[in-house]
Short mmCIF file of C-alpha atoms in Angstrom, two decimals:
data_model
loop_
_atom_site.label_atom_id
_atom_site.label_comp_id
_atom_site.label_asym_id
_atom_site.label_seq_id
_atom_site.Cartn_x
_atom_site.Cartn_y
_atom_site.Cartn_z
CA MET T 1 41.24 14.82 41.62
CA ASN T 2 43.83 12.36 42.97
CA LEU T 3 47.60 12.60 42.47
CA LEU T 4 47.67 10.24 39.44
CA GLN T 5 44.98 12.23 37.68
CA LYS T 6 46.87 15.47 38.31
CA MET T 7 50.07 13.97 36.85
CA LEU T 8 48.27 12.72 33.73
CA ALA T 9 46.12 15.81 33.21
CA PRO T 10 48.53 17.63 30.78
CA PHE T 11 48.94 14.53 28.65
CA LEU T 12 45.23 13.81 28.60
CA ALA T 13 44.46 17.38 27.62
CA LYS T 14 47.00 17.26 24.79
CA SER T 15 45.61 13.98 23.53
CA ALA T 16 42.08 15.32 23.63
CA VAL T 17 43.06 18.27 21.44
CA SER T 18 45.13 16.38 18.86
CA ASP T 19 43.18 13.15 18.52
CA PRO T 20 39.60 12.84 17.22
CA PRO T 21 37.01 11.62 19.69
CA PRO T 22 36.83 7.84 19.90
CA ARG T 23 33.96 6.08 18.18
CA MET T 24 31.94 3.82 20.42
CA LEU T 25 31.26 0.30 19.16
CA SER T 26 27.95 -1.38 19.88
CA LEU T 27 25.44 -3.71 18.27
CA THR T 28 23.75 -0.72 16.66
CA GLU T 29 27.05 0.87 15.56
CA PRO T 30 28.31 -1.19 12.59
CA ARG T 31 31.17 1.03 11.47
CA GLY T 32 34.20 -0.64 13.06
CA TRP T 33 32.65 -4.05 13.32
CA GLY T 34 32.39 -4.10 9.53
CA ILE T 35 36.16 -4.48 9.10
CA GLU T 36 36.43 -7.33 11.58
CA PRO T 37 37.25 -10.66 9.94
CA SER T 38 34.63 -13.40 10.06
CA PHE T 39 35.17 -16.97 11.20
CA SER T 40 36.15 -17.82 7.63
CA GLY T 41 38.92 -15.22 7.77
CA GLU T 42 37.24 -12.89 5.28
CA SER T 43 36.62 -9.23 6.12
CA VAL T 44 33.06 -8.14 5.44
CA GLY T 45 32.08 -4.60 4.50
CA ALA T 46 29.35 -3.09 2.35
CA GLN T 47 31.40 -3.44 -0.83
CA ASP T 48 32.37 -7.02 0.02
CA VAL T 49 28.74 -8.01 0.57
CA LEU T 50 27.50 -6.35 -2.61
CA ALA T 51 30.23 -8.20 -4.51
CA LEU T 52 28.25 -11.38 -3.77
CA SER T 53 25.74 -11.85 -6.57
CA THR T 54 22.99 -13.03 -4.21
CA ALA T 55 23.34 -10.05 -1.86
CA TRP T 56 23.45 -7.67 -4.82
CA ALA T 57 20.29 -9.22 -6.27
CA CYS T 58 18.44 -9.10 -2.92
CA VAL T 59 19.32 -5.47 -2.18
CA ASN T 60 18.67 -4.46 -5.78
CA LEU T 61 15.28 -6.20 -5.75
CA ILE T 62 14.06 -4.67 -2.48
CA ALA T 63 15.47 -1.18 -3.02
CA GLY T 64 14.41 -1.07 -6.67
CA THR T 65 10.87 -2.22 -5.90
CA ILE T 66 10.44 0.36 -3.13
CA GLY T 67 11.96 3.10 -5.26
CA ALA T 68 9.60 2.37 -8.15
CA LEU T 69 6.48 2.74 -5.99
CA PRO T 70 4.87 6.19 -6.13
CA LEU T 71 5.16 8.03 -2.81
CA MET T 72 2.00 10.12 -2.45
CA ILE T 73 0.81 13.00 -0.28
CA TYR T 74 -2.89 12.74 0.61
CA ARG T 75 -5.28 15.22 2.20
CA SER T 76 -8.28 13.85 4.12
CA ASP T 77 -11.51 15.81 4.58
CA GLU T 78 -14.06 15.72 7.40
CA ASN T 79 -16.11 13.10 5.54
CA GLY T 80 -13.24 10.61 5.38
CA GLY T 81 -12.52 11.20 1.72
CA ARG T 82 -8.98 11.56 0.45
CA THR T 83 -7.48 13.47 -2.43
CA VAL T 84 -3.91 13.76 -3.68
CA ALA T 85 -2.40 16.94 -2.24
CA ARG T 86 -0.44 18.04 -5.30
CA ASP T 87 -0.32 21.58 -3.97
CA HIS T 88 1.60 20.53 -0.84
CA ALA T 89 5.31 21.41 -0.75
CA LEU T 90 6.31 17.82 0.10
CA TYR T 91 4.56 16.39 -2.97
CA ARG T 92 7.21 17.69 -5.34
CA ILE T 93 10.00 16.56 -3.00
CA LEU T 94 8.80 13.00 -2.31
CA HIS T 95 6.96 12.22 -5.54
CA ASP T 96 9.15 13.95 -8.12
CA SER T 97 12.63 15.03 -7.02
CA PRO T 98 14.04 15.50 -3.49
CA ASN T 99 17.11 17.47 -4.60
CA ALA T 100 18.84 18.92 -7.64
CA HIS T 101 20.71 15.70 -8.45
CA GLN T 102 18.28 12.85 -7.82
CA THR T 103 14.87 11.65 -8.84
CA ALA T 104 12.49 10.23 -6.26
CA LEU T 105 13.42 6.72 -7.40
CA ASP T 106 17.15 7.41 -6.98
CA PHE T 107 16.62 8.81 -3.50
CA LEU T 108 14.40 5.96 -2.29
CA GLU T 109 16.76 3.35 -3.73
CA PHE T 110 19.69 4.91 -1.86
CA VAL T 111 17.81 5.06 1.42
CA SER T 112 16.41 1.54 1.02
CA ALA T 113 19.82 0.05 0.19
CA SER T 114 21.28 1.73 3.26
CA LEU T 115 18.45 0.30 5.35
CA GLU T 116 19.04 -3.21 4.01
CA LEU T 117 22.79 -3.22 4.57
CA GLN T 118 23.34 -0.97 7.57
CA GLY T 119 19.94 -0.78 9.23
CA ASN T 120 19.60 2.99 8.86
CA GLY T 121 18.71 5.54 6.19
CA ILE T 122 19.74 9.18 6.67
CA ALA T 123 18.88 12.35 4.76
CA ARG T 124 19.64 15.98 5.56
CA LYS T 125 16.67 18.33 5.43
CA LEU T 126 17.25 21.27 3.10
CA ARG T 127 15.46 24.40 4.35
CA ASN T 128 14.81 27.90 3.07
CA GLY T 129 14.95 31.16 5.02
CA GLN T 130 11.54 30.45 6.58
CA ARG T 131 12.80 27.06 7.86
CA GLU T 132 10.51 25.24 5.43
CA ILE T 133 11.68 21.95 3.98
CA VAL T 134 12.55 22.40 0.31
CA GLY T 135 14.55 19.22 -0.30
CA LEU T 136 16.26 16.14 1.10
CA ALA T 137 19.94 15.23 0.62
CA PRO T 138 20.89 11.59 1.33
CA VAL T 139 23.85 10.91 3.62
CA PRO T 140 25.85 7.65 3.81
CA TRP T 141 25.20 6.06 7.19
CA ASP T 142 28.78 4.87 7.63
CA VAL T 143 30.03 8.46 8.09
CA VAL T 144 27.37 9.51 10.63
CA THR T 145 27.73 9.42 14.41
CA VAL T 146 24.56 9.74 16.52
CA THR T 147 24.80 10.90 20.15
CA ARG T 148 22.23 11.72 22.77
CA GLN T 149 22.65 15.14 24.35
CA SER T 150 22.10 15.93 28.02
CA THR T 151 18.75 17.44 27.03
CA GLY T 152 17.66 14.08 25.62
CA ARG T 153 17.74 15.28 22.03
CA LEU T 154 19.76 13.48 19.35
CA ARG T 155 22.69 15.04 17.54
CA TYR T 156 23.99 13.87 14.17
CA SER T 157 27.64 14.51 13.25
CA TRP T 158 29.52 13.73 10.05
CA THR T 159 32.01 15.13 7.55
CA GLU T 160 31.16 15.07 3.86
CA ASN T 161 33.19 16.56 1.01
CA GLY T 162 35.37 18.42 3.47
CA GLN T 163 32.39 20.02 5.22
CA ARG T 164 31.54 19.31 8.85
CA PHE T 165 27.89 18.86 9.84
CA GLU T 166 26.55 19.03 13.41
CA LEU T 167 22.77 18.86 13.17
CA ASP T 168 19.90 18.53 15.60
CA GLN T 169 17.36 15.75 15.16
CA ASP T 170 14.86 18.20 13.66
CA ASP T 171 17.17 18.78 10.69
CA VAL T 172 17.65 15.11 9.81
CA LEU T 173 15.33 12.45 8.39
CA HIS T 174 16.34 9.21 10.11
CA ILE T 175 14.64 5.99 9.01
CA ARG T 176 15.56 3.16 11.37
CA GLY T 177 15.65 -0.46 10.32
CA PHE T 178 14.78 -3.65 12.16
CA GLY T 179 15.23 -3.42 15.93
CA GLY T 180 15.66 0.32 15.64
CA GLY T 181 16.35 2.15 18.88
CA PRO T 182 16.61 5.93 19.10
CA LEU T 183 20.28 5.84 18.05
CA GLY T 184 19.75 3.53 15.08
CA GLY T 185 18.62 0.19 13.74
CA LEU T 186 20.49 -3.10 13.74
CA SER T 187 22.98 -3.62 10.94
CA THR T 188 22.63 -6.57 8.57
CA LEU T 189 26.38 -6.35 7.91
CA THR T 190 27.04 -6.86 11.61
CA TYR T 191 24.72 -9.77 12.27
CA GLY T 192 25.28 -11.44 8.90
CA ARG T 193 29.06 -11.14 8.98
CA GLN T 194 29.63 -14.87 9.39
CA THR T 195 27.19 -15.82 6.62
CA PHE T 196 28.56 -13.23 4.21
CA GLY T 197 32.14 -14.15 5.08
CA LEU T 198 31.50 -17.83 4.41
CA ALA T 199 29.85 -17.05 1.07
CA LYS T 200 32.81 -14.85 0.14
CA ALA T 201 35.27 -17.61 1.12
CA ILE T 202 33.39 -20.16 -1.02
CA GLU T 203 33.43 -17.79 -3.99
CA LYS T 204 37.15 -17.20 -3.53
CA SER T 205 37.81 -20.93 -3.27
CA ALA T 206 35.86 -21.61 -6.46
CA GLY T 207 37.68 -18.83 -8.29
CA GLY T 208 41.05 -20.15 -7.15
CA THR T 209 40.16 -23.63 -8.36
CA PHE T 210 39.51 -22.43 -11.91
CA ALA T 211 42.44 -20.00 -11.87
CA ASN T 212 45.12 -22.41 -10.62
CA GLY T 213 43.75 -25.94 -11.02
CA MET T 214 43.75 -28.32 -13.97
CA ARG T 215 40.38 -29.72 -14.99
CA PRO T 216 40.86 -32.11 -17.98
CA SER T 217 37.71 -33.88 -19.12
CA VAL T 218 39.37 -37.07 -20.43
CA VAL T 219 42.48 -39.19 -19.84
CA LEU T 220 44.38 -40.91 -22.64
CA ALA T 221 46.42 -43.83 -21.29
CA TYR T 222 49.18 -45.71 -23.16
CA LYS T 223 50.83 -48.97 -22.18
CA GLU T 224 54.26 -47.70 -23.16
CA TRP T 225 56.06 -44.44 -22.47
CA LEU T 226 55.81 -41.89 -25.26
CA THR T 227 58.75 -40.01 -26.64
CA PRO T 228 58.57 -36.20 -26.47
CA GLU T 229 57.91 -36.11 -30.21
CA GLN T 230 55.04 -38.61 -29.90
CA ARG T 231 53.51 -36.67 -26.97
CA ASP T 232 53.63 -33.39 -28.88
CA LEU T 233 52.10 -35.08 -31.92
CA VAL T 234 49.18 -36.52 -29.91
CA GLU T 235 48.43 -33.23 -28.13
CA GLY T 236 48.68 -31.24 -31.35
CA LYS T 237 46.40 -33.54 -33.29
CA LEU T 238 43.82 -33.62 -30.47
CA GLU T 239 43.65 -29.84 -30.27
CA GLU T 240 43.53 -29.53 -34.05
CA LYS T 241 40.75 -32.04 -34.56
CA TYR T 242 38.57 -31.90 -31.42
CA VAL T 243 38.90 -28.50 -29.73
CA GLY T 244 35.92 -26.16 -30.29
CA ALA T 245 32.15 -26.53 -30.39
CA ILE T 246 32.17 -27.12 -34.15
CA ASN T 247 34.15 -30.34 -33.60
CA ALA T 248 31.89 -31.74 -30.91
CA GLY T 249 30.67 -35.27 -31.62
CA ARG T 250 33.42 -36.20 -34.07
CA PRO T 251 34.51 -39.85 -33.77
CA PHE T 252 37.68 -40.60 -31.83
CA ILE T 253 39.94 -43.41 -33.09
CA VAL T 254 41.90 -45.37 -30.48
CA GLU T 255 44.86 -47.48 -31.51
CA GLY T 256 48.23 -48.73 -30.30
CA GLY T 257 46.98 -49.93 -26.92
CA GLN T 258 45.47 -46.55 -26.05
CA THR T 259 42.54 -46.32 -23.60
CA VAL T 260 40.23 -43.32 -23.06
CA THR T 261 38.78 -42.61 -19.62
CA PRO T 262 36.33 -39.67 -19.14
CA LEU T 263 36.62 -37.72 -15.88
CA SER T 264 33.52 -37.02 -13.84
CA MET T 265 33.11 -34.36 -11.15
CA ASN T 266 34.89 -35.42 -7.99
CA PRO T 267 33.08 -35.31 -4.62
CA GLU T 268 35.00 -32.21 -3.50
CA ASP T 269 33.78 -30.21 -6.51
CA ALA T 270 30.22 -31.45 -6.04
CA GLN T 271 30.28 -30.46 -2.38
CA MET T 272 31.56 -27.00 -3.31
CA LEU T 273 28.60 -26.53 -5.65
CA GLN T 274 26.24 -27.60 -2.87
CA SER T 275 27.91 -25.15 -0.49
CA ARG T 276 27.47 -22.34 -2.99
CA GLY T 277 23.79 -23.18 -3.32
CA PHE T 278 23.42 -23.25 0.46
CA SER T 279 25.12 -19.84 0.78
CA VAL T 280 22.56 -18.44 -1.68
CA GLU T 281 19.72 -19.59 0.56
CA GLU T 282 21.46 -18.24 3.68
CA VAL T 283 21.92 -14.77 2.17
CA CYS T 284 18.31 -14.74 0.93
CA ARG T 285 17.16 -15.66 4.44
CA PHE T 286 18.85 -12.58 5.90
CA PHE T 287 17.07 -10.26 3.46
CA GLY T 288 13.74 -12.08 3.52
CA VAL T 289 13.76 -12.70 -0.25
CA PRO T 290 12.51 -16.00 -1.77
CA PRO T 291 15.49 -17.60 -3.56
CA PHE T 292 13.62 -17.95 -6.85
CA MET T 293 13.30 -14.15 -7.04
CA VAL T 294 17.09 -13.89 -7.38
CA GLY T 295 17.30 -16.69 -9.94
CA HIS T 296 17.90 -19.65 -7.58
CA THR T 297 15.33 -22.28 -8.58
CA GLU T 298 17.21 -25.40 -7.51
CA LYS T 299 14.57 -26.57 -5.02
CA SER T 300 11.47 -25.03 -6.54
CA THR T 301 9.71 -25.07 -9.86
CA SER T 302 9.76 -21.98 -12.02
CA TRP T 303 6.01 -22.18 -12.66
CA GLY T 304 2.78 -22.69 -10.79
CA THR T 305 0.85 -21.32 -7.88
CA GLY T 306 3.66 -22.06 -5.43
CA LEU T 307 5.74 -19.22 -6.80
CA GLU T 308 2.69 -16.95 -6.91
CA GLN T 309 2.13 -17.51 -3.20
CA GLN T 310 5.81 -16.88 -2.48
CA THR T 311 5.60 -13.63 -4.42
CA LEU T 312 2.54 -12.57 -2.43
CA GLY T 313 4.37 -13.53 0.75
CA PHE T 314 7.31 -11.37 -0.30
CA GLN T 315 5.00 -8.41 -0.83
CA LYS T 316 3.14 -9.00 2.43
CA PHE T 317 5.91 -9.96 4.86
CA THR T 318 9.02 -8.34 3.37
CA LEU T 319 7.91 -5.23 1.50
CA ARG T 320 4.92 -4.17 3.59
CA ARG T 321 6.80 -3.61 6.84
CA ARG T 322 9.60 -1.81 5.04
CA LEU T 323 7.10 0.51 3.38
CA ALA T 324 5.35 1.10 6.71
CA ARG T 325 8.70 1.92 8.35
CA ILE T 326 9.48 4.56 5.72
CA GLU T 327 5.95 5.99 5.76
CA GLN T 328 5.81 6.35 9.53
CA ALA T 329 9.27 7.90 9.75
CA MET T 330 8.38 10.48 7.10
CA ARG T 331 5.03 11.29 8.68
CA LYS T 332 6.66 11.81 12.06
CA GLN T 333 9.70 13.78 10.91
CA LEU T 334 8.53 15.70 7.83
CA LEU T 335 4.95 16.72 8.61
CA THR T 336 4.23 19.69 10.86
CA ALA T 337 1.49 19.86 13.47
CA GLU T 338 -0.51 22.02 11.04
CA ASP T 339 -0.17 19.35 8.35
CA ARG T 340 -1.50 16.65 10.66
CA ALA T 341 -4.40 18.85 11.72
CA ALA T 342 -5.24 19.44 8.06
CA GLY T 343 -5.38 15.69 7.42
CA ILE T 344 -2.11 15.47 5.45
CA THR T 345 -0.53 12.02 5.34
CA ILE T 346 2.28 10.25 3.41
CA GLU T 347 1.76 6.82 1.87
CA PHE T 348 3.11 4.59 -0.87
CA SER T 349 0.71 3.69 -3.66
CA ILE T 350 0.75 -0.10 -3.48
CA GLU T 351 -1.18 -0.29 -6.73
CA GLY T 352 2.14 0.40 -8.41
CA LEU T 353 3.02 -3.25 -7.79
CA LEU T 354 0.23 -4.22 -10.18
CA ARG T 355 1.52 -1.97 -12.92
CA GLY T 356 3.32 -4.74 -14.77
CA ASP T 357 0.45 -7.27 -14.55
CA SER T 358 -2.43 -6.32 -16.82
CA ALA T 359 -4.55 -9.32 -15.78
CA ALA T 360 -4.22 -8.46 -12.09
CA ARG T 361 -5.00 -4.80 -12.77
CA ALA T 362 -8.08 -5.70 -14.80
CA ALA T 363 -9.38 -8.05 -12.08
CA PHE T 364 -8.75 -5.44 -9.38
CA TYR T 365 -10.50 -2.67 -11.31
CA GLN T 366 -13.45 -4.93 -12.14
CA ARG T 367 -14.07 -5.86 -8.54
CA MET T 368 -13.67 -2.31 -7.26
CA SER T 369 -16.03 -0.90 -9.88
CA GLN T 370 -18.67 -3.64 -9.44
CA MET T 371 -18.92 -3.00 -5.71
CA GLY T 372 -19.10 0.76 -6.23
CA ALA T 373 -15.77 1.44 -4.55
CA MET T 374 -14.23 3.10 -7.63
CA THR T 375 -15.71 5.05 -10.50
CA ILE T 376 -14.81 4.64 -14.15
CA ASN T 377 -12.91 7.92 -14.16
CA GLU T 378 -10.93 6.95 -11.06
CA ILE T 379 -9.85 3.79 -12.86
CA ARG T 380 -9.02 5.73 -16.02
CA GLN T 381 -6.96 8.17 -13.98
CA LEU T 382 -4.84 5.30 -12.60
CA GLU T 383 -4.29 4.13 -16.18
CA ASN T 384 -3.33 7.67 -17.31
CA LEU T 385 -6.47 7.96 -19.48
CA PRO T 386 -8.68 11.06 -19.81
CA PRO T 387 -12.04 11.11 -18.00
CA VAL T 388 -15.26 10.33 -19.84
CA GLU T 389 -18.69 11.88 -19.46
CA GLY T 390 -20.75 10.15 -16.79
CA GLY T 391 -17.72 8.32 -15.45
CA ASP T 392 -17.84 9.94 -12.01
CA ILE T 393 -20.97 8.04 -10.91
CA PRO T 394 -20.36 4.94 -8.76
CA ARG T 395 -22.09 1.84 -10.07
CA MET T 396 -23.19 -1.40 -8.50
CA GLN T 397 -22.65 -4.88 -9.92
CA MET T 398 -26.38 -5.68 -10.09
CA GLN T 399 -27.57 -4.55 -13.54
CA ASN T 400 -24.64 -2.07 -13.51
CA VAL T 401 -26.88 0.85 -12.44
CA PRO T 402 -25.88 3.97 -10.50
CA ILE T 403 -25.51 3.26 -6.81
CA THR T 404 -28.22 5.84 -6.04
CA GLU T 405 -30.69 3.88 -8.18
CA ALA T 406 -29.91 0.42 -6.77
CA GLY T 407 -33.01 -1.16 -5.17
CA LYS T 408 -35.46 1.46 -6.38
CA GLU T 409 -37.04 -0.86 -8.96
CA GLY T 410 -37.73 -3.47 -6.32
CA ALA T 411 -39.24 -0.91 -4.01
CA ASP T 412 -41.50 0.43 -6.76
CA ASN T 413 -42.75 -3.08 -7.61
CA ALA T 414 -43.49 -3.71 -3.95
CA GLN T 415 -45.65 -0.58 -3.76
CA VAL T 416 -47.62 -1.68 -6.82
#
């Protein structure tokens, strides 16, 4: 230790005791960057972004869709068959209710919204005396600090409701978003700060225009100056006779050298509307959501196969990788080695996306039953219907016979 370090040692020690440890800022650490102003001068945080209708709609769409999908626990046997493991402890937690205050949908929506905005979803594992997982409690990512210990293990620290938590990685479920390193995923708030700030500035400008500006729709011009009494009379009669939807279309009489000039939208207002439409597309691009799915149909029709393909693309390229990210994180961090050896796995039931489309469900069930991939009772179970007698036998499309009988008639005729 040199002389300068010895002189500063008492002050450094005092500062270390009284001040909280500094928080490191990085590309994967959004909490600190979130309050930085954007190029437009607007500060961008989670609440600011969700105040934008497009961002709210995108996050609500993605998180709500993921939360509504059933999260299942399956058990595979040695023959490759799978059954729902309703007797597994995680089934009640992931499928029904992860804690005393939330349903499975509430929990998945919270985690998914945190993933969309901040690139990370955190939950504290609730354990019993035998160290078994009995629940999951979600934690806001913006209060959590992740550090790597000298042993290489991760440590999660945060304060919630006056209680301090210092937990090892085995006691935390950490779902990382896009670009996720060990310490966390990349934050949409960080990388989209300029886009969100610009959208916020445009919204503020539009609001200020209507709050402070005058927007008359018509101009009445007179050749001579009006007296105050004449001006009050004209304004009063116009409001009395023409204001309100019930008076729309009434004839307007012009006399005394009066001319009427309607006002159209000026170029500045038209450009502001275009900018607002462009900001909608920019925000949708960050979340990977087709604009029509949040009500922006300016450049696309509201009908036809084009939207159907965009919807399929949303399911395939936006939802699928998010579902896979959650599934893999849960399989890695919630299942024990004994669970994996017993063939236990965690998956979303994608068929839930077809729940609202009866035509798509009927076509799917028809194809699966005709090729012998699903039995009648398996289909009835998905539709919450009771099983029927003889419904457990797979059937083929040809003559709709049991799969074990397919081809026998031809073989018998050949022998004859």
